[in-house]
XYZ file of C-alpha atoms in Angstrom:
752
model
C 183.284 60.478 -173.658
C 182.300 61.392 -177.699
C 185.777 61.728 -180.108
C 185.136 65.257 -180.838
C 185.170 66.192 -177.427
C 188.740 64.497 -177.543
C 189.822 66.568 -180.059
C 187.756 70.189 -179.603
C 188.912 70.082 -176.049
C 193.057 70.280 -176.694
C 192.483 72.981 -179.657
C 190.889 74.686 -176.819
C 193.561 74.897 -174.112
C 196.075 75.491 -177.004
C 194.241 78.655 -178.020
C 193.429 79.522 -174.455
C 197.080 78.994 -173.508
C 197.953 81.504 -177.001
C 195.943 83.845 -175.310
C 196.940 83.629 -171.811
C 200.565 83.652 -172.838
C 200.098 86.923 -174.873
C 199.139 88.522 -171.356
C 200.830 86.856 -169.204
C 204.705 86.588 -170.917
C 205.460 89.842 -172.268
C 208.925 88.928 -173.546
C 208.542 85.856 -175.854
C 212.263 85.206 -175.121
C 211.247 83.998 -171.255
C 211.373 80.224 -170.695
C 207.735 79.762 -171.147
C 207.748 81.419 -174.280
C 210.738 78.968 -175.219
C 209.311 75.695 -174.034
C 206.078 76.567 -176.315
C 207.991 77.312 -178.996
C 209.582 73.536 -178.609
C 206.537 71.768 -177.543
C 204.323 73.326 -180.335
C 204.946 71.013 -182.420
C 205.320 67.544 -180.974
C 201.654 68.591 -179.537
C 200.435 69.439 -182.552
C 201.391 65.937 -184.529
C 199.885 64.360 -181.507
C 196.905 65.635 -181.700
C 196.748 64.964 -185.794
C 197.627 61.348 -185.035
C 194.351 61.190 -182.136
C 192.503 62.904 -184.966
C 193.342 60.151 -187.477
C 192.745 57.479 -184.849
C 189.150 56.345 -185.413
C 187.945 55.237 -182.026
C 184.385 54.470 -183.397
C 185.649 52.063 -186.125
C 187.037 49.117 -184.339
C 183.350 48.034 -182.688
C 184.281 44.701 -182.525
C 182.202 43.106 -180.921
C 179.438 44.573 -182.874
C 180.545 45.072 -186.208
C 183.354 42.915 -187.224
C 181.908 39.580 -184.652
C 180.736 38.250 -188.164
C 184.199 38.452 -189.633
C 184.758 35.089 -187.152
C 181.533 33.085 -187.725
C 181.447 32.155 -191.324
C 183.840 29.494 -193.449
C 186.937 31.314 -195.186
C 185.508 31.079 -198.469
C 182.417 31.993 -199.368
C 180.563 32.526 -202.356
C 178.962 36.411 -202.950
C 176.454 35.626 -205.298
C 175.139 32.696 -202.495
C 175.063 36.022 -199.718
C 173.167 37.780 -202.539
C 170.620 34.779 -202.691
C 170.237 35.022 -199.096
C 169.284 38.765 -199.298
C 166.698 38.073 -201.718
C 164.899 35.488 -199.354
C 161.651 36.773 -199.238
C 159.248 36.049 -195.819
C 160.193 36.044 -192.303
C 163.701 34.362 -193.404
C 164.284 37.686 -195.139
C 166.900 39.548 -192.879
C 165.728 42.637 -193.555
C 161.834 41.859 -192.141
C 163.384 42.617 -188.677
C 164.686 45.798 -189.999
C 163.348 47.989 -192.798
C 165.886 50.683 -192.463
C 168.478 48.250 -192.911
C 167.212 47.394 -196.598
C 166.869 50.988 -196.344
C 170.166 52.261 -195.916
C 171.970 49.773 -198.365
C 169.198 50.118 -201.440
C 170.593 54.013 -201.024
C 173.751 53.003 -200.928
C 173.470 50.977 -203.986
C 172.315 53.817 -205.725
C 174.994 56.174 -204.506
C 176.993 53.123 -206.029
C 175.416 53.211 -209.316
C 175.655 57.224 -209.946
C 179.507 56.778 -208.989
C 179.771 54.399 -211.631
C 178.119 56.434 -214.383
C 180.009 59.565 -213.221
C 183.396 57.092 -213.721
C 182.142 55.503 -216.747
C 181.537 58.995 -218.001
C 185.090 59.990 -217.156
C 186.902 57.279 -218.453
C 185.430 55.615 -220.863
C 184.878 52.176 -219.533
C 182.423 50.421 -216.961
C 184.293 50.185 -213.322
C 184.498 46.471 -212.531
C 183.005 45.734 -209.056
C 185.763 44.393 -206.585
C 185.296 41.101 -205.318
C 183.468 40.990 -202.543
C 185.874 39.769 -198.806
C 185.277 36.816 -197.316
C 185.478 36.971 -193.447
C 188.920 35.416 -193.227
C 190.522 38.283 -195.746
C 188.218 40.669 -193.548
C 189.236 39.431 -190.122
C 193.135 39.774 -191.578
C 192.518 43.477 -192.579
C 190.711 43.700 -189.186
C 194.195 42.995 -187.321
C 196.075 45.041 -190.007
C 194.113 47.849 -189.130
C 194.138 47.265 -185.090
C 197.821 47.241 -185.456
C 198.094 50.470 -187.190
C 196.129 51.753 -184.806
C 198.138 50.613 -182.068
C 201.560 52.267 -183.988
C 199.451 55.430 -184.479
C 198.754 55.549 -181.066
C 202.257 54.820 -179.815
C 203.359 57.965 -181.998
C 201.580 60.057 -180.688
C 202.626 58.844 -177.166
C 206.245 59.267 -178.415
C 205.279 62.728 -179.174
C 203.281 63.696 -176.453
C 206.087 62.527 -174.138
C 208.395 64.418 -175.908
C 207.069 67.342 -175.233
C 206.472 66.170 -171.554
C 210.019 65.707 -170.670
C 211.273 68.839 -172.653
C 212.664 71.590 -170.059
C 213.958 74.884 -170.566
C 215.596 77.338 -167.785
C 216.937 76.280 -164.730
C 216.097 76.681 -161.139
C 213.065 79.073 -160.553
C 213.047 80.351 -164.561
C 212.967 76.792 -165.495
C 209.839 75.615 -167.537
C 209.053 71.999 -168.096
C 206.585 70.168 -170.491
C 204.996 68.028 -167.432
C 203.307 71.468 -166.198
C 202.144 71.637 -169.265
C 198.322 71.367 -169.399
C 197.779 70.141 -172.598
C 200.189 67.802 -172.907
C 199.281 65.751 -170.324
C 196.158 65.525 -170.681
C 196.400 64.700 -173.874
C 198.789 61.427 -172.829
C 196.189 60.498 -170.372
C 193.554 60.633 -173.608
C 195.685 58.683 -175.540
C 196.668 56.250 -172.552
C 192.637 55.724 -172.523
C 192.328 54.812 -176.015
C 194.937 52.477 -176.239
C 193.621 51.107 -173.005
C 190.300 51.222 -175.037
C 191.547 49.616 -178.025
C 193.143 46.623 -176.074
C 189.834 46.087 -175.123
C 187.945 46.034 -178.053
C 190.936 43.844 -179.512
C 190.132 41.827 -176.472
C 186.475 41.965 -177.144
C 187.565 40.270 -180.657
C 188.797 37.194 -179.170
C 186.299 37.284 -176.893
C 184.099 37.133 -180.127
C 185.855 33.791 -181.638
C 185.979 32.415 -178.242
C 182.543 32.885 -178.115
C 182.130 31.355 -182.005
C 184.096 28.172 -181.059
C 181.749 27.730 -178.056
C 178.672 28.035 -180.366
C 180.172 25.607 -182.555
C 180.896 23.070 -179.758
C 177.283 23.755 -178.191
C 175.858 22.164 -181.175
C 178.829 19.322 -181.443
C 177.754 18.627 -177.880
C 174.405 18.385 -178.720
C 174.989 15.649 -180.764
C 177.117 13.286 -178.468
C 174.168 14.343 -176.413
C 171.667 12.415 -178.657
C 174.460 9.659 -179.405
C 174.663 8.940 -175.867
C 171.235 8.375 -175.330
C 171.333 6.092 -178.626
C 174.479 4.404 -176.999
C 172.818 4.077 -173.366
C 169.873 2.407 -175.200
C 171.822 -0.179 -176.995
C 173.895 -0.915 -173.822
C 170.428 -1.794 -172.131
C 169.462 -3.874 -175.070
C 173.101 -5.649 -174.380
C 173.103 -5.248 -170.771
C 169.612 -4.838 -169.015
C 168.006 -2.156 -167.269
C 165.110 -0.433 -166.295
C 163.203 2.789 -167.660
C 164.310 5.877 -166.271
C 162.241 8.331 -164.058
C 160.032 5.276 -163.032
C 160.207 2.602 -160.242
C 161.660 -0.771 -161.246
C 159.554 -4.088 -160.347
C 160.555 -7.362 -160.671
C 158.399 -9.285 -163.627
C 157.256 -12.782 -164.097
C 157.231 -13.582 -167.762
C 154.264 -16.175 -168.677
C 155.851 -19.322 -169.699
C 156.045 -19.980 -173.905
C 152.991 -22.732 -173.702
C 149.362 -20.643 -172.585
C 148.413 -23.008 -169.589
C 145.152 -20.451 -168.593
C 141.764 -22.492 -167.980
C 143.075 -25.924 -168.805
C 143.044 -29.164 -167.100
C 144.782 -32.227 -167.279
C 143.226 -35.794 -168.438
C 141.508 -38.338 -165.733
C 144.374 -40.200 -164.295
C 143.802 -43.610 -164.261
C 146.827 -44.544 -162.422
C 149.746 -42.510 -160.595
C 152.613 -42.646 -162.603
C 152.152 -39.532 -165.189
C 154.537 -36.794 -164.133
C 154.210 -34.884 -167.268
C 151.728 -32.699 -165.260
C 152.904 -29.319 -166.748
C 152.627 -30.186 -170.346
C 149.278 -32.297 -169.553
C 147.491 -29.448 -168.209
C 148.767 -27.038 -171.257
C 147.491 -30.492 -173.815
C 145.039 -31.645 -172.078
C 140.796 -30.930 -173.262
C 139.611 -27.425 -172.194
C 136.975 -27.665 -169.180
C 133.176 -27.038 -170.216
C 132.320 -23.416 -169.433
C 130.039 -23.288 -166.605
C 126.449 -21.885 -167.227
C 126.280 -18.877 -165.365
C 124.487 -18.813 -162.141
C 120.830 -17.321 -161.390
C 120.723 -14.395 -160.461
C 119.638 -13.949 -156.477
C 119.813 -10.568 -156.374
C 116.455 -8.263 -155.755
C 114.297 -8.072 -158.253
C 112.169 -5.086 -159.216
C 108.585 -5.522 -158.798
C 106.028 -4.909 -161.443
C 104.409 -1.507 -161.306
C 107.353 0.013 -159.510
C 109.585 2.733 -160.442
C 112.376 1.923 -159.667
C 114.782 4.896 -157.605
C 116.824 7.464 -159.317
C 120.023 6.073 -159.573
C 123.021 8.194 -158.085
C 124.806 10.307 -161.496
C 128.517 8.282 -162.118
C 131.477 9.363 -161.372
C 134.112 8.966 -164.097
C 137.076 7.543 -162.482
C 140.441 8.452 -162.787
C 143.277 6.955 -165.040
C 144.969 4.601 -163.608
C 148.417 5.909 -162.847
C 151.165 4.407 -164.921
C 152.563 1.476 -163.870
C 156.040 0.319 -162.958
C 158.736 0.417 -165.400
C 159.836 -3.250 -166.743
C 163.283 -4.344 -165.581
C 164.902 -5.900 -168.887
C 167.652 -8.496 -168.295
C 170.624 -8.629 -170.273
C 170.761 -10.001 -173.617
C 172.638 -12.046 -172.635
C 171.199 -13.299 -169.731
C 168.091 -13.898 -172.063
C 169.581 -16.097 -174.452
C 171.415 -18.131 -171.341
C 168.303 -18.522 -170.513
C 166.732 -19.386 -173.879
C 169.724 -22.108 -174.373
C 168.546 -23.333 -170.542
C 165.328 -23.448 -171.308
C 165.972 -25.407 -175.235
C 168.137 -27.761 -173.219
C 165.269 -28.572 -170.702
C 162.204 -28.570 -173.827
C 164.861 -31.211 -175.510
C 164.838 -33.577 -171.989
C 161.119 -33.137 -172.226
C 161.198 -33.897 -175.487
C 163.086 -37.002 -175.317
C 160.881 -38.563 -172.399
C 157.759 -37.729 -173.807
C 158.924 -39.574 -177.156
C 159.660 -42.185 -174.920
C 156.465 -42.072 -173.284
C 154.878 -42.388 -177.039
C 156.989 -45.563 -177.359
C 156.423 -47.344 -174.097
C 152.837 -46.396 -174.290
C 152.308 -47.866 -178.017
C 154.141 -50.865 -177.320
C 151.882 -51.343 -174.206
C 148.860 -50.746 -176.859
C 150.160 -53.288 -179.531
C 150.427 -55.536 -175.815
C 146.530 -54.672 -174.320
C 145.667 -55.353 -177.923
C 147.027 -58.829 -178.237
C 145.889 -59.614 -175.714
C 142.421 -57.956 -176.178
C 142.135 -59.977 -179.116
C 143.030 -63.164 -177.512
C 140.170 -62.395 -174.841
C 137.578 -61.657 -177.171
C 138.915 -64.490 -179.143
C 138.685 -67.195 -176.485
C 135.032 -65.113 -175.743
C 133.779 -66.206 -179.534
C 135.619 -69.510 -179.666
C 133.636 -70.871 -175.628
C 130.440 -68.835 -177.637
C 130.554 -70.973 -180.795
C 130.851 -74.129 -178.709
C 128.041 -72.804 -176.989
C 125.677 -72.846 -179.975
C 127.516 -75.920 -181.650
C 125.989 -77.816 -178.631
C 122.741 -76.251 -178.514
C 122.354 -76.997 -182.340
C 123.554 -80.709 -181.493
C 121.139 -81.036 -178.643
C 120.764 -83.347 -175.067
C 119.963 -86.932 -175.674
C 117.438 -87.123 -173.371
C 117.024 -90.916 -173.483
C 120.493 -90.896 -171.456
C 119.945 -89.379 -168.123
C 123.334 -89.966 -167.960
C 124.375 -87.653 -170.469
C 122.490 -84.593 -168.835
C 124.647 -83.639 -166.097
C 127.518 -83.814 -168.726
C 126.090 -81.655 -171.424
C 125.382 -79.289 -168.219
C 128.693 -79.344 -166.976
C 130.247 -78.758 -170.226
C 127.586 -76.064 -171.363
C 128.300 -73.971 -167.420
C 131.680 -74.441 -168.187
C 131.997 -72.752 -171.942
C 129.442 -70.151 -170.288
C 131.858 -69.598 -167.662
C 135.213 -69.329 -169.725
C 132.858 -66.806 -172.398
C 131.705 -64.941 -169.011
C 135.127 -64.725 -168.473
C 136.895 -64.025 -171.756
C 134.337 -60.942 -172.134
C 135.346 -60.201 -168.774
C 138.794 -59.960 -169.257
C 138.264 -58.250 -172.734
C 136.320 -55.163 -171.116
C 138.927 -55.498 -168.337
C 141.727 -54.420 -171.308
C 139.558 -52.332 -173.270
C 137.977 -49.983 -170.331
C 139.971 -50.538 -167.655
C 139.209 -52.357 -164.296
C 140.260 -53.355 -160.565
C 141.170 -56.911 -160.631
C 140.384 -59.001 -157.456
C 137.861 -56.268 -156.254
C 134.469 -56.426 -155.053
C 132.007 -54.401 -153.083
C 131.875 -54.293 -149.339
C 128.753 -53.964 -149.203
C 126.271 -56.473 -151.481
C 123.076 -54.574 -151.098
C 122.431 -52.862 -154.249
C 121.169 -49.628 -153.012
C 124.931 -49.253 -151.472
C 126.774 -51.339 -153.895
C 127.165 -47.974 -156.348
C 128.854 -46.378 -153.124
C 130.275 -49.098 -150.992
C 134.553 -49.277 -150.841
C 136.210 -51.935 -152.735
C 137.413 -54.879 -150.947
C 139.962 -58.033 -151.673
C 137.607 -59.959 -153.964
C 140.253 -62.799 -152.545
C 141.718 -62.160 -148.995
C 145.187 -62.104 -148.639
C 145.506 -60.910 -152.576
C 146.242 -57.603 -153.268
C 143.528 -55.592 -155.508
C 145.507 -54.857 -159.238
C 144.342 -51.441 -161.164
C 144.100 -52.775 -164.628
C 144.523 -49.630 -167.441
C 142.396 -50.363 -170.327
C 142.779 -49.776 -174.345
C 141.130 -46.713 -174.200
C 143.033 -45.030 -170.972
C 146.653 -46.065 -172.689
C 145.288 -44.522 -176.125
C 144.622 -41.346 -173.906
C 148.321 -41.055 -172.419
C 149.326 -42.101 -176.004
C 147.488 -39.466 -177.579
C 148.326 -36.864 -174.270
C 152.515 -38.068 -174.886
C 152.181 -37.554 -179.002
C 150.402 -33.824 -178.080
C 153.669 -33.377 -175.319
C 155.610 -34.126 -178.205
C 153.839 -31.497 -180.604
C 154.274 -29.311 -177.967
C 157.662 -29.392 -177.291
C 158.775 -29.731 -180.952
C 156.594 -26.626 -181.370
C 158.262 -25.054 -178.135
C 161.644 -25.683 -179.450
C 161.000 -24.152 -182.843
C 159.977 -21.173 -181.271
C 163.255 -20.966 -178.440
C 164.892 -21.702 -182.101
C 163.894 -18.485 -183.682
C 163.819 -16.342 -180.284
C 167.478 -17.476 -180.017
C 168.531 -16.890 -183.795
C 166.650 -12.884 -183.422
C 168.432 -12.276 -180.251
C 171.801 -12.898 -180.987
C 171.044 -11.186 -184.534
C 169.897 -8.552 -182.575
C 173.334 -8.618 -180.476
C 175.284 -8.635 -183.324
C 173.280 -5.329 -184.556
C 173.387 -4.130 -181.390
C 177.385 -4.714 -180.748
C 177.671 -3.389 -184.339
C 175.860 0.061 -183.822
C 177.444 0.117 -180.557
C 180.974 0.121 -182.249
C 179.740 2.468 -184.569
C 178.291 5.016 -182.230
C 181.342 4.502 -180.176
C 183.616 5.710 -183.217
C 181.413 8.600 -184.104
C 181.281 9.650 -180.076
C 185.196 9.854 -180.043
C 185.417 11.912 -183.082
C 182.848 14.532 -181.875
C 184.765 14.632 -178.516
C 187.638 15.004 -180.365
C 186.047 18.355 -182.388
C 184.336 19.533 -178.619
C 188.187 18.941 -177.816
C 189.682 20.967 -180.409
C 186.778 23.972 -180.577
C 186.719 24.034 -176.573
C 190.772 24.367 -177.350
C 190.502 27.094 -179.236
C 187.806 28.463 -177.002
C 190.173 28.522 -174.433
C 192.648 29.766 -176.433
C 190.472 33.137 -177.338
C 190.224 33.458 -173.635
C 193.325 33.287 -172.692
C 194.227 35.689 -175.485
C 191.432 38.502 -174.366
C 192.134 37.635 -170.603
C 195.624 39.184 -170.971
C 194.895 41.712 -173.180
C 192.402 43.060 -170.788
C 194.820 42.382 -168.099
C 196.773 44.918 -170.165
C 193.736 47.247 -170.411
C 193.170 47.580 -167.282
C 196.735 47.785 -166.110
C 197.226 50.738 -168.769
C 194.527 52.656 -167.221
C 194.694 52.249 -163.732
C 197.984 52.420 -163.606
C 199.989 54.977 -166.415
C 196.729 56.159 -167.496
C 195.106 57.651 -163.897
C 198.629 58.640 -163.174
C 198.749 60.622 -166.419
C 195.111 62.024 -165.949
C 196.630 62.968 -162.219
C 199.306 64.924 -163.505
C 197.416 66.422 -166.038
C 194.629 67.608 -162.894
C 197.576 68.996 -161.458
C 199.056 70.996 -164.346
C 195.013 72.074 -165.171
C 195.252 73.632 -161.149
C 198.664 74.810 -161.562
C 197.702 76.320 -164.738
C 194.510 77.668 -163.330
C 196.526 79.364 -160.234
C 199.098 81.590 -162.624
C 195.871 82.411 -164.400
C 193.693 83.931 -161.422
C 197.362 85.140 -160.285
C 198.040 87.042 -163.636
C 194.014 88.351 -163.327
C 194.155 89.554 -159.649
C 197.577 91.718 -160.856
C 196.065 93.266 -164.208
C 192.357 93.305 -163.991
C 191.590 96.555 -162.954
C 189.302 96.242 -159.805
C 186.912 99.551 -160.205
C 186.878 98.875 -163.844
C 187.446 94.783 -164.102
C 188.086 93.322 -167.956
C 184.967 90.855 -168.119
C 186.751 88.257 -170.523
C 189.355 88.577 -167.799
C 186.953 87.719 -164.955
C 185.423 84.592 -166.896
C 188.920 83.488 -167.456
C 189.760 83.862 -163.979
C 186.738 81.597 -163.259
C 186.706 79.383 -165.941
C 187.245 76.092 -164.756
C 187.260 74.136 -168.284
C 190.900 72.933 -167.908
C 190.605 71.827 -164.613
C 187.135 69.508 -165.148
C 188.191 68.231 -168.827
C 191.092 66.337 -166.597
C 188.761 65.248 -164.034
C 186.500 63.836 -166.926
C 189.534 62.277 -168.244
C 190.082 60.325 -164.632
C 185.929 59.476 -165.018
C 186.371 57.513 -168.336
C 189.664 55.993 -167.257
C 187.611 54.289 -164.415
C 184.608 53.790 -167.073
C 187.062 52.206 -168.618
C 187.860 50.147 -166.261
C 185.149 49.017 -165.572
C 183.441 48.026 -168.723
C 186.503 46.289 -169.394
C 185.386 43.939 -165.811
C 181.821 44.130 -167.334
C 183.276 42.521 -170.905
C 185.027 39.713 -168.885
C 182.210 38.763 -166.448
C 179.245 38.754 -169.379
C 182.026 36.809 -171.713
C 182.909 34.181 -168.982
C 179.105 33.033 -168.445
C 179.138 31.456 -171.992
C 182.627 29.957 -170.895
C 181.681 28.839 -167.725
C 178.576 26.824 -169.537
C 181.096 25.386 -172.081
C 183.180 24.120 -169.042
C 180.192 22.455 -167.287
C 178.890 21.008 -170.166
C 182.182 18.968 -170.825
C 183.088 18.385 -167.658
C 179.475 16.031 -167.699
C 180.780 14.119 -170.296
C 184.027 13.613 -169.078
C 186.251 15.905 -170.950
C 188.946 17.981 -169.514
C 189.253 21.055 -171.700
C 192.978 22.067 -172.018
C 194.491 24.342 -174.321
C 196.940 23.530 -176.885
C 200.244 24.863 -175.736
C 200.970 25.475 -179.704
C 198.239 28.084 -180.283
C 198.954 29.511 -177.043
C 199.568 33.450 -177.227
C 203.331 34.784 -177.146
C 205.368 34.305 -173.986
C 202.439 33.045 -172.114
C 202.784 29.351 -170.758
C 200.052 26.330 -170.192
C 200.880 26.621 -166.226
C 200.827 30.516 -166.036
C 197.017 30.382 -168.541
C 193.962 32.053 -165.679
C 191.837 28.865 -164.229
C 189.012 30.762 -165.484
C 189.489 29.861 -168.792
C 189.756 26.246 -168.119
C 188.062 25.762 -164.370
C 183.965 26.363 -164.145
C 184.483 27.184 -160.556
C 187.518 29.384 -161.374
C 185.381 31.090 -164.178
C 182.146 31.338 -161.362
C 184.474 33.041 -158.709
C 186.281 34.657 -161.675
C 182.664 36.520 -162.767
C 182.023 37.699 -159.066
C 184.902 39.119 -158.662
C 185.025 41.242 -162.062
C 181.333 41.866 -161.366
C 182.585 43.665 -157.889
C 185.481 45.379 -159.450
C 183.120 46.548 -162.225
C 180.914 47.842 -159.427
C 183.559 49.744 -157.482
C 184.822 51.556 -160.514
C 181.755 52.414 -161.915
C 180.947 54.014 -158.102
C 184.146 55.668 -158.692
C 183.352 56.749 -162.395
C 180.368 58.394 -161.109
C 181.273 60.298 -158.262
C 184.173 62.161 -161.011
C 181.582 62.813 -163.840
C 179.582 64.197 -161.307
C 182.463 66.906 -160.290
C 182.689 67.591 -163.563
C 179.519 67.978 -164.481
C 178.683 70.937 -161.706
C 182.486 72.450 -162.862
C 180.690 72.350 -166.396
C 177.763 73.178 -165.769
C 175.373 70.023 -166.389
C 177.293 69.852 -170.001
C 174.514 67.213 -171.805
C 176.693 64.804 -172.524
C 178.939 64.046 -169.093
C 175.030 63.379 -168.241
C 174.345 61.401 -170.716
C 178.041 59.040 -169.319
C 176.715 59.483 -166.185
C 173.523 58.060 -167.413
C 175.691 54.842 -169.004
C 176.989 54.464 -165.530
C 173.742 54.201 -164.081
C 172.528 51.619 -166.558
C 175.660 49.288 -165.492
C 175.518 49.631 -162.265
C 171.591 48.527 -162.586
C 173.149 45.408 -163.869
C 175.456 45.137 -161.954
C 175.179 43.230 -157.799
C 175.153 46.094 -155.402
C 177.700 46.804 -153.352
C 177.484 47.215 -149.768
C 175.394 50.317 -148.965
C 174.728 51.230 -152.553
C 170.604 51.583 -152.003
C 169.979 53.968 -154.955
C 167.574 52.585 -157.559
C 169.918 53.210 -160.374
C 167.548 52.068 -163.479
C 165.439 54.923 -162.462
C 168.327 57.363 -162.533
C 169.282 55.805 -165.763
C 166.034 56.704 -167.230
C 165.930 60.196 -165.909
C 169.357 61.045 -166.481
C 168.782 60.106 -170.163
C 165.987 61.949 -171.107
C 167.378 65.041 -168.837
C 170.538 64.820 -171.466
C 169.329 64.459 -174.593
C 166.136 66.772 -174.186
C 165.767 69.455 -176.514
C 168.479 67.814 -178.913
C 166.450 66.038 -181.341
C 168.368 67.220 -184.547
C 171.915 66.124 -183.201
C 172.743 62.934 -185.394
C 173.294 60.556 -182.529
C 170.077 61.768 -181.159
C 168.617 58.184 -182.067
C 171.302 56.197 -180.302
C 170.569 58.196 -177.004
C 166.605 57.906 -177.888
C 166.412 54.114 -178.564
C 168.367 53.783 -174.822
C 166.003 55.652 -173.378
C 163.359 53.967 -175.170
C 164.504 51.063 -173.841
C 165.169 51.645 -170.381
C 161.868 52.915 -169.645
C 160.683 49.377 -170.955
C 162.650 47.911 -168.913
C 165.206 45.818 -171.428
C 168.439 48.305 -170.597
C 171.035 47.575 -173.182
C 173.987 45.569 -171.897
C 175.876 46.683 -169.505
C 179.576 48.487 -171.120
C 178.519 48.644 -174.764
């Protein structure tokens, strides 16, 4: 209901009472006349105080929301620089009307400055732009002054209501005065509405703290991801959202396509390293194509079109072992590698010693073979005395002995160099089978002895030396990985400690901001409860008293008209006064306004608790319990008495549901009363605007049981009907914007 209605109606009622008093009270010294003489002054003072009260100024949730969203100290030049930004970032880009209004105000300011300069001869100095802190302080002072103004007006009205003149049947009471009683209800409505607006300021402050806490929480989540990454590196883990599998890591040295050196004995134990350092096998030649060949002169059948294969699904995540386990595995592998390297070096030493001894034996065998051969040559050169028959046989025997010694020495040298099996001969002497015949002992009863030659020993020595070099290379790689992982662990631990410290600081900041939001919510909840209690208690009682007084006044007026108005020639004005329901209808409107105020307060509380519930849920997910600082709680409120919806997300959700139901119930009561008053006031357009606002609110609230009306459609119809033909009214653009928004199904939030 607009403010001028609240001002105009009491004045009209007062004028009607004065006019009615002329006809009803023949003598000004009657109790009623004396009562009016006594209460006129306090009622007039209260009406002037109400006129001085500007209900539209403290739009706390809209006009003054910026007062809590900026730091206390703001440079005015920076704001001017911000307003001069071009392009999409310019705040005037989305609202050109704001720029036009600002330009007109600037032009008006320049004109006033020129006029002042013409009168005083000096250019006026522009006052500094107040910061948000100063604006908020002035706003709180404004609220305090408004509370004091309404309290003073209520005191004057109650003074008039408590006034009595006369006794017995001639007693006149101020509580029966329709103007005074309705003015009391109107003032109580404004008092409760001012509490709601003050609570809206607290809600706005809470929302600022929640947004700041939300930004810090976003940084905390990023830190948590980084911390989890470092913990996964240090403690191991797997990629989220993917199945884990055990990864078999390849050995440090490749072993593919390798073949161990040919064995000539059974004591080589370094099979693993031998496979890695042995010469690679020759790549076999490709097998001949045995598939069907295309015959010349024949056209091959057309091939089917190739179908693109779907990309393979992503493989499972790799299980990353803990860094400590990786270091322990590397240390273990290093110890094993050191043992293997020592064993390989021992083999190198042994093979070197064996090669030296075998080389000496080989040289000795070659020397014997050479000596025998030289002796044979010398014997041949000396010749045989053929004249002496006895000299032939000794010569032959000696030559055979030398030849046998030469062959044995050469065979020994060949065995020592190439290797062989001693005391072995083919089981079958047939030349055709000698190559495949198995070996048997040449001297039965003696075992066959394999003899590794110098060539085999040199091959074993080269293999052992390669194993030593491979183990040294492996040791260097292991040491490099150990150093790298150790450095990574130290860096990770240092970074993790740093991130933990940052997170603790951020969580402390979140706790501080969340606590401030909780305090603001508690303060707002306290003010809203006081507003609801005032509106539903004293406010509705005063409105009911006003309706009773209006009904009594209407009955008295009708009785007077019946007694004074001639039946044959009735006075039209008197007849209109008897049938007029303006006084009682406005009392009904006051009750409807109070119910509407109660509904708006519940909606305001529920709307703010939704982001607050989200904040509580977010902080709980991080293991933080939000608590209010007892030192910052409103006066007279302890931490134990604070509402649960301020600190518990479950309680907040329950309160939201309850408040929306209570808001819908209060809105339905207001709708019924507005509809009743609209009929009595002959469909006054302002009443229909309020009815449309109620339908808009109900369209955005959960429906009550049994409520099947399409409130959004009713809101569109009622708004269109209310503003039709009123395009020249100053408030028409506001109602027109709301009606157009409802047509696009973008109704404004309920309660605004």
